[in-house]
Coordinates of C-alpha atoms in Angstrom, one line a residue:
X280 CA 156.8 122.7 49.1
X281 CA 152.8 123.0 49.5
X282 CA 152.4 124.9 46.0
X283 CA 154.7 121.9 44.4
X284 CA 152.4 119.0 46.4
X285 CA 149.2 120.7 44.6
X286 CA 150.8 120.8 41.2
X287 CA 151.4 116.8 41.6
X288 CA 147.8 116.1 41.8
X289 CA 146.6 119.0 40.0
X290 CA 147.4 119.9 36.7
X291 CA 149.6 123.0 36.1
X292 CA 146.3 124.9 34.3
X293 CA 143.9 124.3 37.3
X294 CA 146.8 126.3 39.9
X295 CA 146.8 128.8 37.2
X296 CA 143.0 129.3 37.2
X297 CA 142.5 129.4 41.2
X298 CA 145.1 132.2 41.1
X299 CA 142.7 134.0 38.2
X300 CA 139.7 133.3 40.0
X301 CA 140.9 134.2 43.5
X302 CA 141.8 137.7 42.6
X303 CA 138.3 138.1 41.8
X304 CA 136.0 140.6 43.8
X305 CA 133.8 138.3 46.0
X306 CA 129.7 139.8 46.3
X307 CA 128.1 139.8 50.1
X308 CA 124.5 139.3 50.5
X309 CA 122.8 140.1 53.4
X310 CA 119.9 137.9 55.6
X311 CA 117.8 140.2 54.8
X312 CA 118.1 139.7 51.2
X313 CA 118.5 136.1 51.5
X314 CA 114.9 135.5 52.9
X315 CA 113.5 138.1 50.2
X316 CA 114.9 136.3 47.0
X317 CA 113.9 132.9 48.7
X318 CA 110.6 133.7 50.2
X319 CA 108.9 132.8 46.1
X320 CA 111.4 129.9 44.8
X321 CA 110.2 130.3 41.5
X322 CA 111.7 128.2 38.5
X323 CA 113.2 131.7 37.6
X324 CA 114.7 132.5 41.3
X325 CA 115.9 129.6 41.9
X326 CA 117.8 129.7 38.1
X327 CA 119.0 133.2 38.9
X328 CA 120.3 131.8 42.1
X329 CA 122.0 128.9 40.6
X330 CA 123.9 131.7 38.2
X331 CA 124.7 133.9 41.1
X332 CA 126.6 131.0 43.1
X333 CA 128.4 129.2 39.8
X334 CA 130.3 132.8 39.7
X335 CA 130.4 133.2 43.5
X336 CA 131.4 130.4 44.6
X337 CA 135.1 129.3 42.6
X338 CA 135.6 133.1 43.6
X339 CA 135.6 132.1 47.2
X340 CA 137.0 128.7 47.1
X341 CA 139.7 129.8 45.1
X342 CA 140.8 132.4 48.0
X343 CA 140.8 130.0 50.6
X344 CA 142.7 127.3 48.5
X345 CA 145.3 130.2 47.6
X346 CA 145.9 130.9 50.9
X347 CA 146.2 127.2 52.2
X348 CA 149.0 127.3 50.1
X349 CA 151.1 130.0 52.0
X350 CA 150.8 129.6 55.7
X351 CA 152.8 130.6 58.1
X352 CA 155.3 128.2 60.4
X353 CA 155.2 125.5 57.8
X354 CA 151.2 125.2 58.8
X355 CA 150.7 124.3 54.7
X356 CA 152.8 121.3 55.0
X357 CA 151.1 119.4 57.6
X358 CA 149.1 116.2 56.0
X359 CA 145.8 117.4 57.2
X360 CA 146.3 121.2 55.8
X361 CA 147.3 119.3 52.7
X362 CA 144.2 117.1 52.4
X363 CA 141.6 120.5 53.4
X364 CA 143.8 122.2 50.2
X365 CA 143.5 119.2 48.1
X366 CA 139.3 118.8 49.2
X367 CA 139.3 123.0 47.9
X368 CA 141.0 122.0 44.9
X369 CA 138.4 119.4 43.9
X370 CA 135.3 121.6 44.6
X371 CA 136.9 124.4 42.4
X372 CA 137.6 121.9 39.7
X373 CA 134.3 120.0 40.1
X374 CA 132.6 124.1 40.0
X375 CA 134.7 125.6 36.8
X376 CA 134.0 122.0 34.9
X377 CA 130.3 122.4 35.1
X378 CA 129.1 124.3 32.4
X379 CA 126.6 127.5 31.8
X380 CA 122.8 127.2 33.8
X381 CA 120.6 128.0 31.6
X382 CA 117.5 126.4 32.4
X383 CA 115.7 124.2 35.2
X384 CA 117.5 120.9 34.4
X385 CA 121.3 122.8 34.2
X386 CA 120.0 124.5 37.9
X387 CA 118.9 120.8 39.6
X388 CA 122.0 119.4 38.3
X389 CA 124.1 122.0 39.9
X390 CA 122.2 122.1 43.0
X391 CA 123.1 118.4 43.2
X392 CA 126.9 119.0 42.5
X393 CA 126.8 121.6 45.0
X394 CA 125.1 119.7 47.6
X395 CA 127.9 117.0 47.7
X396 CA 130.8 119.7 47.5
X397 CA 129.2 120.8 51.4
X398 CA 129.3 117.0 51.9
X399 CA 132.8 117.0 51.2
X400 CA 133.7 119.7 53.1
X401 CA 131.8 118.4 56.2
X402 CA 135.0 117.8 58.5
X403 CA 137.2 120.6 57.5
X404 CA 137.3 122.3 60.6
X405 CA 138.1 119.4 63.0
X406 CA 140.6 118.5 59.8
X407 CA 142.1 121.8 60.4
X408 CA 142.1 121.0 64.0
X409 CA 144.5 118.3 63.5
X410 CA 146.6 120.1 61.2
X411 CA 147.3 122.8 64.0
X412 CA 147.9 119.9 66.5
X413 CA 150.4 118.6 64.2
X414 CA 151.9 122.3 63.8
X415 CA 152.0 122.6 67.8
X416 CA 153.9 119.4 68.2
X417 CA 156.8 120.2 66.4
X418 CA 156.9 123.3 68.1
X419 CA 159.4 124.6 70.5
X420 CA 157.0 124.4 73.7
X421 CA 158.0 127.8 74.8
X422 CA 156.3 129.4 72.3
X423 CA 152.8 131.7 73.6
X424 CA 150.5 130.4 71.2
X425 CA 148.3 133.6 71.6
X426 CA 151.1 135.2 69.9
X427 CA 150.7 133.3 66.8
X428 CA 148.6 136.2 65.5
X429 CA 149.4 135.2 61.4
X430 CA 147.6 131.7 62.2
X431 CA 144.4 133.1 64.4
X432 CA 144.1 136.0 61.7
X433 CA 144.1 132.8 58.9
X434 CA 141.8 130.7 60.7
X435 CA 139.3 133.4 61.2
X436 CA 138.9 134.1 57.8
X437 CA 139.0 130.9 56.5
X438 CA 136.4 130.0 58.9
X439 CA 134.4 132.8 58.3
X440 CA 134.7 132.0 54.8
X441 CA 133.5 128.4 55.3
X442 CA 130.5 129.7 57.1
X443 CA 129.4 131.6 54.4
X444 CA 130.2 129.2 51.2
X445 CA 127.9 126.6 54.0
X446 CA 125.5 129.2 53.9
X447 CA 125.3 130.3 50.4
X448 CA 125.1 126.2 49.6
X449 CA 122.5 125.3 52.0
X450 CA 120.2 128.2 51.7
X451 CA 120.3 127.3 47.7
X452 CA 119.8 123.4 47.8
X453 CA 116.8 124.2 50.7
X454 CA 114.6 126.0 48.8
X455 CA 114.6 122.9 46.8
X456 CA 113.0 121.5 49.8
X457 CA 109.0 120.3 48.0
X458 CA 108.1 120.4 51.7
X459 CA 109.5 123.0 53.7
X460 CA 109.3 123.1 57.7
X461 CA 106.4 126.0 58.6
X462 CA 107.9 129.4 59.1
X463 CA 111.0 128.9 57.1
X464 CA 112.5 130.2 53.9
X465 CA 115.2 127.9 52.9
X466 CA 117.9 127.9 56.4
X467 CA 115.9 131.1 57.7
X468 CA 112.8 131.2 60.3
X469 CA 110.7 134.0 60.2
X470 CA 109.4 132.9 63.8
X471 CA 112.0 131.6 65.8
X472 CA 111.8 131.5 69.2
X473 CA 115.2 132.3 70.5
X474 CA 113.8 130.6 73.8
X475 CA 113.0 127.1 72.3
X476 CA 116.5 126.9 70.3
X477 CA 118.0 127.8 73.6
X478 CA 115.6 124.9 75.3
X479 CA 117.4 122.1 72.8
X480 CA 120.2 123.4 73.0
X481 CA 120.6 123.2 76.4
X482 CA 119.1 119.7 76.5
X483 CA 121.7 118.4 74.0
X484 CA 124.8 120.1 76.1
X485 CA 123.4 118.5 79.3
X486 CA 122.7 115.0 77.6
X487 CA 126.5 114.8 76.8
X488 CA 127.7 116.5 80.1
X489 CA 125.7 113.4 81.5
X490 CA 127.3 111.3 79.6
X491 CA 130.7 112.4 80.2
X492 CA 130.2 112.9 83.7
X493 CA 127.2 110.5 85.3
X494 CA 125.4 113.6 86.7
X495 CA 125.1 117.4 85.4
X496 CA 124.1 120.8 87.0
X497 CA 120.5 122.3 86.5
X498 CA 120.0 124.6 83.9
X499 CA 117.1 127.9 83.9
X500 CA 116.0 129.8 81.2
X501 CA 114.3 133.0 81.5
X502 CA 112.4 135.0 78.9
X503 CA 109.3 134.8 76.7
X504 CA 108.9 131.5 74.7
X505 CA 106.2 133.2 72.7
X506 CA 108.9 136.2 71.6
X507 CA 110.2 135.2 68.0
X508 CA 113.0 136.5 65.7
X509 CA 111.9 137.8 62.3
X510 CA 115.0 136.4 60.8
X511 CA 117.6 133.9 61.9
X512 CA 119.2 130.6 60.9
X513 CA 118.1 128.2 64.1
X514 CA 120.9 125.8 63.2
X515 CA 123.6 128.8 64.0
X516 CA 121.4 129.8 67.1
X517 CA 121.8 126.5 68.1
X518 CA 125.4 125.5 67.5
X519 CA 126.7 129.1 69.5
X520 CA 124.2 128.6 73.0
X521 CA 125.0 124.9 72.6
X522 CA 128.9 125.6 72.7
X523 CA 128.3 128.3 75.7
X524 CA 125.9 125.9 77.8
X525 CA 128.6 123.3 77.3
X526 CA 131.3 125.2 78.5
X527 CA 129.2 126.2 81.8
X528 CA 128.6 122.8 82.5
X529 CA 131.7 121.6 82.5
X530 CA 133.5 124.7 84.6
X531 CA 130.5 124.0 87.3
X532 CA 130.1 119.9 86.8
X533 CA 134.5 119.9 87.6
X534 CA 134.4 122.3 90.4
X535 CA 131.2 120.6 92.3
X536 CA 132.6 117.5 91.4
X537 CA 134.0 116.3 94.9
X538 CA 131.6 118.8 97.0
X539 CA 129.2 117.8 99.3
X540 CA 127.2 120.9 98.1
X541 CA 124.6 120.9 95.2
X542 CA 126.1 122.7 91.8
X543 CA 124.3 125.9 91.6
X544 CA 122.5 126.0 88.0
X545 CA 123.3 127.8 85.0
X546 CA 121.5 130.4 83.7
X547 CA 120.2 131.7 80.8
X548 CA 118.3 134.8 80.4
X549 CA 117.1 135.7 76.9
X550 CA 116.4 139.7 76.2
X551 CA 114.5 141.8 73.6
X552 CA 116.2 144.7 72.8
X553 CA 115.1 147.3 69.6
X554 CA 118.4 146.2 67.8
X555 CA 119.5 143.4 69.4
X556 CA 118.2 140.0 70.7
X557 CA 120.7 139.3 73.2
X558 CA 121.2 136.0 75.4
X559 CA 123.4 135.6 78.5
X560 CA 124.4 132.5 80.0
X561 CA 125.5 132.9 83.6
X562 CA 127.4 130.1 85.2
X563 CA 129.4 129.7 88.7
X564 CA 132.0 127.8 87.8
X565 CA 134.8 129.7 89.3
X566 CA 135.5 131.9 86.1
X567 CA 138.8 132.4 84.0
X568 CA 142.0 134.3 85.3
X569 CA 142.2 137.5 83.7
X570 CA 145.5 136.1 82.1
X571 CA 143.6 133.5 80.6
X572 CA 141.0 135.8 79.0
X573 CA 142.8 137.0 75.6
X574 CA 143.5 133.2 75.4
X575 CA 139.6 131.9 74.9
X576 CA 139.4 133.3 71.4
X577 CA 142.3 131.8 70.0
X578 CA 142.6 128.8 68.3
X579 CA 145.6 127.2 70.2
X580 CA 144.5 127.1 73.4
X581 CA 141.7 124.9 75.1
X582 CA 141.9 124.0 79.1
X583 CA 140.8 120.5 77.9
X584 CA 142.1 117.1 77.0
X585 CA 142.2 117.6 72.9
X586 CA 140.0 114.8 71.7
X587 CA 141.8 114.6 68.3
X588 CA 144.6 112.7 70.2
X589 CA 141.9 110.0 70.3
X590 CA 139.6 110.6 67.1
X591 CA 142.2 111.2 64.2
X592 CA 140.6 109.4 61.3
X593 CA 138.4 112.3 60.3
X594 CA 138.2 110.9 56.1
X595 CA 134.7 109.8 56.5
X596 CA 133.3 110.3 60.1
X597 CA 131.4 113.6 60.4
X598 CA 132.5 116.0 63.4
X599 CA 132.9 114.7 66.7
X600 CA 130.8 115.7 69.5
X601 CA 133.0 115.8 72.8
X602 CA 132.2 117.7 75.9
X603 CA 135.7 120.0 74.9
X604 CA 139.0 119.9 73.7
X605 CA 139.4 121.6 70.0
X606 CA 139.7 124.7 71.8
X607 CA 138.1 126.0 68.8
X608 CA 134.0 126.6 70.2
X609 CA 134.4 130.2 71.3
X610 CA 135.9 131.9 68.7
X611 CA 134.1 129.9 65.9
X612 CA 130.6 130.7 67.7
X613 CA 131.5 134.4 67.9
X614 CA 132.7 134.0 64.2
X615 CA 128.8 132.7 63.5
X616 CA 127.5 135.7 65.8
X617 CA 129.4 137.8 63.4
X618 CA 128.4 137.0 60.5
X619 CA 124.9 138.2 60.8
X620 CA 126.0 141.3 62.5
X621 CA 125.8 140.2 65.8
X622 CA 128.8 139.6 68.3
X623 CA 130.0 137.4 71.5
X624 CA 131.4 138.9 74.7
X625 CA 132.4 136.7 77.7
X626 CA 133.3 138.3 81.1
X627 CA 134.7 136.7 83.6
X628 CA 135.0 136.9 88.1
X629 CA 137.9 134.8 88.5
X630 CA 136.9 133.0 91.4
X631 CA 132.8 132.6 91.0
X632 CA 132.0 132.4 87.4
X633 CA 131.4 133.7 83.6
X634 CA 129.0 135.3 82.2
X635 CA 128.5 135.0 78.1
X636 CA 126.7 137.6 76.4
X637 CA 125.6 136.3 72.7
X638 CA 124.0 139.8 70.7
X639 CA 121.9 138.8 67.5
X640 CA 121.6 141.3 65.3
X641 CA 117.6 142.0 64.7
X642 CA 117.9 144.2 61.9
X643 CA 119.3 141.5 58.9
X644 CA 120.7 143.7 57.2
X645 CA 124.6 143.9 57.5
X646 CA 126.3 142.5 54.6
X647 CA 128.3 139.0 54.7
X648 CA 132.1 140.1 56.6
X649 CA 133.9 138.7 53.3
X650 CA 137.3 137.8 54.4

């Protein structure tokens, strides 16, 4: 039904090519090498990078188009799974029709093309979102959605795909960038203060918990600000502490919420190991039943309100920023942590609170996990 939707739209040739292409061995690259190729954005670096990622990229798109196809539970029928396939069958067309780079003007042109394919991909994973929503209501209620194991083992590749085709993209079209921020080589700091990221994070989680709720608990923050990172993307730094602060707020905000006592702060303490830079956040928010634990990784399962009841016109509006309700913030952030060789643990004291333990790899050297 999915496969004969695509050949409606898209001609008979184009299915035939994503098939070629996705059986095609996909090549890793690792931070490390990243911030070595871009640290001298030559004319020629930037043409050999431009090569590099007109093979690489229909390589990966194609496997993630291939595989919207065939879902399980009838997941590929679903109009918003149909319209993330149909946004993957454009950006493989739009790559494949572009011809040979073989000199500065072919690169900028690409770089262009490839800047609006991320564009058009902006919303995929609150699209997907929906598309699981629309799964789960026509579903016998019954069903334990932790049990879906098909549809987690999907959505963590394909997001883990995403992440790196986002990266790939933006690293590319930043060293483009005639002005880049001081300390940075394309997405990556060479001095980032794992401190300061966790500062703004924290600010932007409490300035929506204040919104949502008119008040918010304290938060501390313990470690050197004058420690940096060698290599990491701030943006990812930022997105995983922002989703964990955000989570801590609103398990302490809803169970102070009626108490005459003050909620106890959250806190975030930020370590420097040899091989790992890792940073707990510590909240008392009376914690997660063990049953619940296997639950918070999954992407079927949030103990909020799901804000895509509310926002579902996702064609033009970029991602929604809501206090919770995807269910989808803890496993993408450890699916970031992981991508850089690093990992996310939470443990929890049913009870009295969680404690989140985010581990950054310091070394930059593990390869891209290529689903």
């Amino acid at each position: 039904m999915a496969a004969k939707k695509a050949t409606e739209s898209f001609s008979k040739s184009l299915i035939e090519e994503v098939h070629k292409w996705g059986c095609m061995k996909q090549t890793g690259v690792s931070l490390r090498y990243m911030m070595e190729f871009g640290s001298k954005p030559t004319e020629r670096n930037l043409l050999i990078s431009g090569q590099f990622l007109h093979k690489e990229l229909p390589i990966r798109i194609a496997r993630r188009a291939i595989e919207l196809e065939s879902l399980p539970y009838g997941l590929s029928e679903k109009p918003a799974v149909l319209k993330v396939r149909d946004w993957y069958l454009d950006s493989f067309r739009d790559l494949r029709a572009f011809p040979g780079i073989k000199d500065t003007n072919d690169e900028k042109e690409f770089t262009r093309m490839i800047k609006a394919i991320k564009v058009r991909h902006n919303n995929v994973v609150p699209m997907m979102a929906l598309g699981v929503q629309q799964l789960k209501k026509g579903m016998d209620p019954k069903i334990v959605y932790e049990d879906l194991d098909e549809i987690h083992q999907f959505l963590d590749r394909f997001y883990m795909s995403r992440i790196g085709i986002r990266m790939l993209i933006g690293q590319h079209v930043e060293l483009h960038n005639p002005n880049p921020p001081p300390h940075c080589v394309g997405y990556i700091h060479t001095k980032m203060s794992p401190v300061e990221v966790a500062q703004n994070a924290s600010e932007d989680a409490r300035a929506i918990c204040l919104r949502e709720y008119g008040s918010a608990p304290e938060i501390n923050i313990y470690g050197d600000p004058r420690f940096t990172f060698p290599r990491y993307v701030p943006t990812h730094l930022h997105l995983m502490v922002f989703e964990l602060v955000k989570n801590s707020l609103r398990a302490v905000q809803e169970r102070y919420m009626d108490s005459d006592r003050v909620a106890p702060p959250i806190r975030i303490i930020v370590a420097e190991g040899i091989e790992d830079v890792t940073i707990k956040v510590s909240d008392e928010g009376g914690g997660i039943a063990r049953s619940g634990l296997p639950k918070i990784f999954t992407y079927l399962y949030s103990t909020a309100k799901n804000p895509l009841d509310e926002y579902t016109d996702l064609g033009t509006a970029d991602t929604v920023t809501t206090m919770a309700g995807y269910g989808y913030g803890l496993p993408i952030s450890r699916l970031y942590a992981r991508y850089f060789g690093g990992d996310l643990q939470i443990i929890s004291m049913e009870g009295y609170g969680t404690d989140a333990y985010l581990h950054l790899s310091r070394l930059g050297d593990s390869q891209e996990p290529l689903p």
